[in-house]
Tab-separated table of C-alpha atoms in Angstrom:
chain	number	residue	atom	x	y	z
F	23	MET	CA	-9.872	26.809	-18.236
F	24	LEU	CA	-11.833	23.682	-19.157
F	25	ARG	CA	-14.280	24.112	-22.021
F	26	ILE	CA	-17.498	22.252	-21.266
F	27	GLY	CA	-20.397	21.251	-23.495
F	28	ILE	CA	-23.886	20.180	-22.441
F	29	ILE	CA	-26.438	18.153	-24.405
F	30	GLU	CA	-29.619	17.993	-22.323
F	31	ASP	CA	-33.216	18.242	-23.523
F	32	ASP	CA	-34.813	19.208	-20.193
F	33	PRO	CA	-34.742	23.046	-20.147
F	34	GLU	CA	-34.627	23.335	-16.358
F	35	ILE	CA	-31.798	20.850	-15.941
F	36	ARG	CA	-29.915	22.331	-18.902
F	37	GLU	CA	-30.076	25.845	-17.485
F	38	THR	CA	-29.124	24.682	-13.990
F	39	LEU	CA	-26.048	22.902	-15.335
F	40	TYR	CA	-25.134	25.868	-17.510
F	41	GLU	CA	-25.435	28.417	-14.696
F	42	PHE	CA	-23.429	26.246	-12.299
F	43	ILE	CA	-20.612	25.633	-14.792
F	44	GLU	CA	-20.398	29.297	-15.728
F	45	LEU	CA	-20.004	30.215	-12.046
F	46	GLN	CA	-16.940	27.972	-11.668
F	47	PRO	CA	-13.621	29.742	-12.277
F	48	GLU	CA	-12.156	26.537	-13.755
F	49	PHE	CA	-14.872	26.094	-16.408
F	50	SER	CA	-16.564	27.776	-19.303
F	51	CYS	CA	-19.628	26.425	-21.122
F	52	ASP	CA	-19.054	26.830	-24.852
F	53	TYR	CA	-21.787	24.501	-26.087
F	54	LEU	CA	-25.383	24.262	-24.898
F	55	ALA	CA	-27.700	22.043	-26.944
F	56	ASP	CA	-31.050	20.310	-26.482
F	57	SER	CA	-30.260	17.470	-28.903
F	58	VAL	CA	-27.343	15.803	-30.631
F	59	GLU	CA	-28.480	17.262	-33.936
F	60	HIS	CA	-28.459	20.762	-32.421
F	61	PHE	CA	-24.984	20.114	-31.006
F	62	PHE	CA	-23.643	19.150	-34.440
F	63	GLU	CA	-25.141	22.329	-35.900
F	64	LEU	CA	-23.225	24.384	-33.344
F	65	LEU	CA	-19.865	22.696	-33.914
F	66	PRO	CA	-18.718	24.700	-36.956
F	67	LYS	CA	-19.536	27.945	-35.145
F	68	GLY	CA	-17.967	27.127	-31.800
F	69	LYS	CA	-14.630	26.559	-30.135
F	70	LEU	CA	-12.823	23.402	-29.222
F	71	ILE	CA	-14.298	21.415	-26.355
F	72	ASP	CA	-12.651	19.425	-23.565
F	73	ILE	CA	-15.509	17.675	-21.768
F	74	LEU	CA	-19.083	16.967	-22.827
F	75	LEU	CA	-21.979	16.225	-20.458
F	76	LEU	CA	-24.295	13.993	-22.477
F	77	ASP	CA	-27.821	12.820	-21.686
F	78	ILE	CA	-29.003	9.422	-22.985
F	79	ASN	CA	-32.737	9.859	-23.545
F	80	LEU	CA	-32.746	12.634	-26.121
F	81	PRO	CA	-35.093	13.570	-28.966
F	82	GLY	CA	-33.745	12.234	-32.251
F	83	ILE	CA	-30.400	10.467	-31.842
F	84	SER	CA	-29.909	9.029	-28.354
F	85	GLY	CA	-26.813	9.856	-26.359
F	86	ILE	CA	-25.450	6.322	-26.690
F	87	GLU	CA	-26.032	6.225	-30.462
F	88	ALA	CA	-24.350	9.607	-30.780
F	89	LEU	CA	-21.171	8.721	-28.897
F	90	PRO	CA	-19.235	7.224	-31.853
F	91	LYS	CA	-20.300	10.136	-34.074
F	92	ILE	CA	-19.214	12.668	-31.468
F	93	LYS	CA	-15.864	10.935	-30.955
F	94	SER	CA	-15.258	10.808	-34.698
F	95	LYS	CA	-15.820	14.579	-35.011
F	96	LEU	CA	-14.050	15.436	-31.734
F	97	PRO	CA	-11.453	12.694	-31.065
F	98	ALA	CA	-9.981	14.453	-28.039
F	99	VAL	CA	-13.256	15.158	-26.239
F	100	GLU	CA	-14.023	13.289	-23.016
F	101	VAL	CA	-17.675	12.402	-22.431
F	102	ILE	CA	-19.530	12.015	-19.144
F	103	MET	CA	-22.980	10.499	-19.424
F	104	CYS	CA	-25.369	12.491	-17.236
F	105	THR	CA	-28.621	10.577	-17.067
F	106	VAL	CA	-31.470	9.226	-14.950
F	107	PHE	CA	-30.733	5.663	-16.076
F	108	ASN	CA	-28.790	3.483	-13.643
F	109	ASP	CA	-29.391	0.067	-15.229
F	110	SER	CA	-26.504	-2.168	-16.301
F	111	GLU	CA	-27.478	-2.183	-19.986
F	112	ASN	CA	-27.274	1.597	-20.418
F	113	ILE	CA	-24.122	1.823	-18.301
F	114	PHE	CA	-22.180	-0.720	-20.327
F	115	LYS	CA	-23.494	0.380	-23.701
F	116	SER	CA	-22.309	3.903	-22.833
F	117	LEU	CA	-18.879	2.814	-21.638
F	118	CYS	CA	-18.393	0.518	-24.629
F	119	ALA	CA	-19.445	3.304	-27.005
F	120	GLY	CA	-16.740	5.619	-25.675
F	121	ALA	CA	-17.974	7.377	-22.523
F	122	SER	CA	-15.273	8.098	-19.945
F	123	GLY	CA	-17.636	8.622	-17.018
F	124	TYR	CA	-21.216	8.000	-15.936
F	125	ILE	CA	-23.143	9.941	-13.317
F	126	ILE	CA	-26.792	10.154	-12.287
F	127	LYS	CA	-28.672	13.427	-12.723
F	128	ASN	CA	-29.533	13.804	-9.045
F	129	THR	CA	-25.821	13.956	-8.218
F	130	PRO	CA	-25.120	17.151	-6.232
F	131	LEU	CA	-23.594	19.869	-8.390
F	132	GLN	CA	-20.415	20.018	-6.310
F	133	GLN	CA	-19.893	16.298	-6.967
F	134	LEU	CA	-20.479	16.952	-10.651
F	135	LYS	CA	-17.674	19.499	-10.543
F	136	GLU	CA	-15.429	16.951	-8.831
F	137	ALA	CA	-16.335	14.409	-11.528
F	138	ILE	CA	-15.309	16.831	-14.289
F	139	LEU	CA	-12.018	17.606	-12.548
F	140	CYS	CA	-11.446	13.891	-11.930
F	141	LEU	CA	-11.907	13.172	-15.626
F	142	ASN	CA	-9.577	16.004	-16.596
F	143	ASN	CA	-6.921	14.506	-14.299
F	144	GLY	CA	-7.105	11.127	-15.997
F	145	GLY	CA	-9.774	9.446	-13.873
F	146	SER	CA	-13.070	7.853	-14.867
F	147	PRO	CA	-15.790	9.357	-12.676
F	148	LEU	CA	-18.616	7.015	-11.660
F	149	THR	CA	-21.193	7.633	-8.965
F	150	PRO	CA	-20.937	4.999	-6.182
F	151	THR	CA	-24.037	3.077	-7.322
F	152	ILE	CA	-22.706	2.933	-10.885
F	153	ALA	CA	-19.248	1.815	-9.730
F	154	ARG	CA	-20.888	-0.961	-7.739
F	155	LYS	CA	-22.797	-2.162	-10.799
F	156	VAL	CA	-19.566	-2.248	-12.808
F	157	ILE	CA	-17.879	-4.402	-10.159
F	158	GLU	CA	-20.880	-6.709	-9.863
F	159	PHE	CA	-21.028	-7.118	-13.636
F	160	PHE	CA	-17.477	-8.432	-13.847
F	161	GLN	CA	-17.905	-10.639	-10.777
F	162	VAL	CA	-21.153	-12.132	-12.077
F	163	SER	CA	-19.826	-12.489	-15.630
F	164	HIS	CA	-16.823	-14.493	-14.490
F	165	LYS	CA	-18.931	-16.668	-12.210
F	166	LYS	CA	-21.577	-17.137	-14.909
F	167	TYR	CA	-19.031	-18.357	-17.453
F	168	GLU	CA	-17.542	-20.791	-14.977
F	169	GLU	CA	-20.936	-22.221	-14.086
F	170	VAL	CA	-22.513	-22.568	-17.527
F	171	LEU	CA	-19.620	-24.227	-19.350
F	172	THR	CA	-19.256	-27.993	-19.163
F	173	ASP	CA	-15.839	-29.619	-18.731
F	174	ARG	CA	-15.901	-30.735	-22.373
F	175	GLU	CA	-16.741	-27.207	-23.542
F	176	LYS	CA	-13.804	-25.851	-21.553
F	177	GLU	CA	-11.557	-28.419	-23.246
F	178	ILE	CA	-12.813	-27.305	-26.659
F	179	ILE	CA	-12.071	-23.687	-25.710
F	180	HIS	CA	-8.523	-24.602	-24.716
F	181	GLY	CA	-8.059	-26.301	-28.072
F	182	MET	CA	-9.282	-23.189	-29.911
F	183	VAL	CA	-7.048	-20.919	-27.827
F	184	ASP	CA	-4.118	-23.210	-28.684
F	185	GLY	CA	-4.852	-22.556	-32.352
F	186	LEU	CA	-5.994	-26.059	-33.222
F	187	SER	CA	-8.271	-26.756	-36.188
F	188	TYR	CA	-11.605	-28.505	-35.652
F	189	LYS	CA	-9.979	-31.762	-36.843
F	190	LEU	CA	-7.061	-31.465	-34.417
F	191	ILE	CA	-9.429	-30.643	-31.559
F	192	ALA	CA	-11.477	-33.711	-32.480
F	193	ASP	CA	-8.323	-35.830	-32.535
F	194	ARG	CA	-7.090	-34.454	-29.215
F	195	TYR	CA	-10.311	-35.319	-27.387
F	196	GLU	CA	-11.230	-38.371	-29.492
F	197	ILE	CA	-14.536	-36.995	-30.708
F	198	SER	CA	-15.960	-36.290	-34.157
F	199	ILE	CA	-15.621	-32.990	-36.017
F	200	ASP	CA	-19.415	-32.657	-35.984
F	201	THR	CA	-19.347	-32.979	-32.191
F	202	VAL	CA	-16.695	-30.247	-32.031
F	203	ARG	CA	-18.883	-27.961	-34.173
F	204	SER	CA	-21.896	-28.689	-31.967
F	205	HIS	CA	-19.941	-27.821	-28.815
F	206	ILE	CA	-18.674	-24.571	-30.358
F	207	LYS	CA	-22.204	-23.476	-31.276
F	208	LYS	CA	-23.290	-24.100	-27.682
F	209	ILE	CA	-20.253	-22.221	-26.334
F	210	TYR	CA	-20.980	-19.174	-28.501
F	211	LYS	CA	-24.619	-19.192	-27.430
F	212	LYS	CA	-23.796	-19.499	-23.725
F	213	LEU	CA	-21.157	-16.767	-23.821
F	214	GLN	CA	-23.244	-14.564	-26.142
F	215	ILE	CA	-20.427	-14.163	-28.663
F	216	ASN	CA	-20.201	-14.687	-32.418
F	217	SER	CA	-16.601	-15.438	-33.287
F	218	LYS	CA	-13.390	-17.208	-32.334
F	219	ALA	CA	-11.726	-13.804	-31.914
F	220	GLU	CA	-14.264	-12.819	-29.219
F	221	LEU	CA	-13.778	-16.183	-27.512
F	222	ILE	CA	-10.001	-15.792	-27.372
F	223	ALA	CA	-10.294	-12.175	-26.195
F	224	ASN	CA	-12.601	-13.221	-23.334
F	225	TYR	CA	-10.222	-16.056	-22.448
F	226	HIS	CA	-7.226	-13.753	-22.180
F	227	LYS	CA	-9.244	-11.315	-20.060
F	228	GLY	CA	-9.736	-14.148	-17.595
F	229	TRP	CA	-13.497	-14.314	-18.101
F	230	ILE	CA	-13.419	-17.985	-19.148
């Protein structure tokens, strides 16, 4: 039996989720909290937990802010964000913070059950609109990088990926070290990154 936890501040939604989960023979609801702080208070008194349904807009600590804290206390728990927000910023902040799934609150309860079972079987449940946003993000990101970088900036990137120093990059392309530094600042700004490590990681992911 899967042990489920719920962190939801809306009493009506919280009770609806609780009653539905308790009616399912595959599930039991061992944690029911109206805030992250309340959830942490319950932890010492409760049982282990398999899957947590987590709202984002909560009193006190938000769901996204809480994710790393939750994962540090419960490393094995899988988290599904259950929220009204369907914007790209909240989706990707949640996924980057450690969420394994993301569904919208108006999702039918039977689909919620399927999402929980999907996650338990190794999947990453996303409602169709959320999945579409994920795909569009990667498509747009790749296209954006290709469009905003100049040919010279791409050459500088290749030099950095090859492990060349600023001086060797300058020598390779017959430009000054100051020009190399200027290009790198522009590259970081355009790609919204802060380090060579991030640049190389994005390169190997095929985003540049």
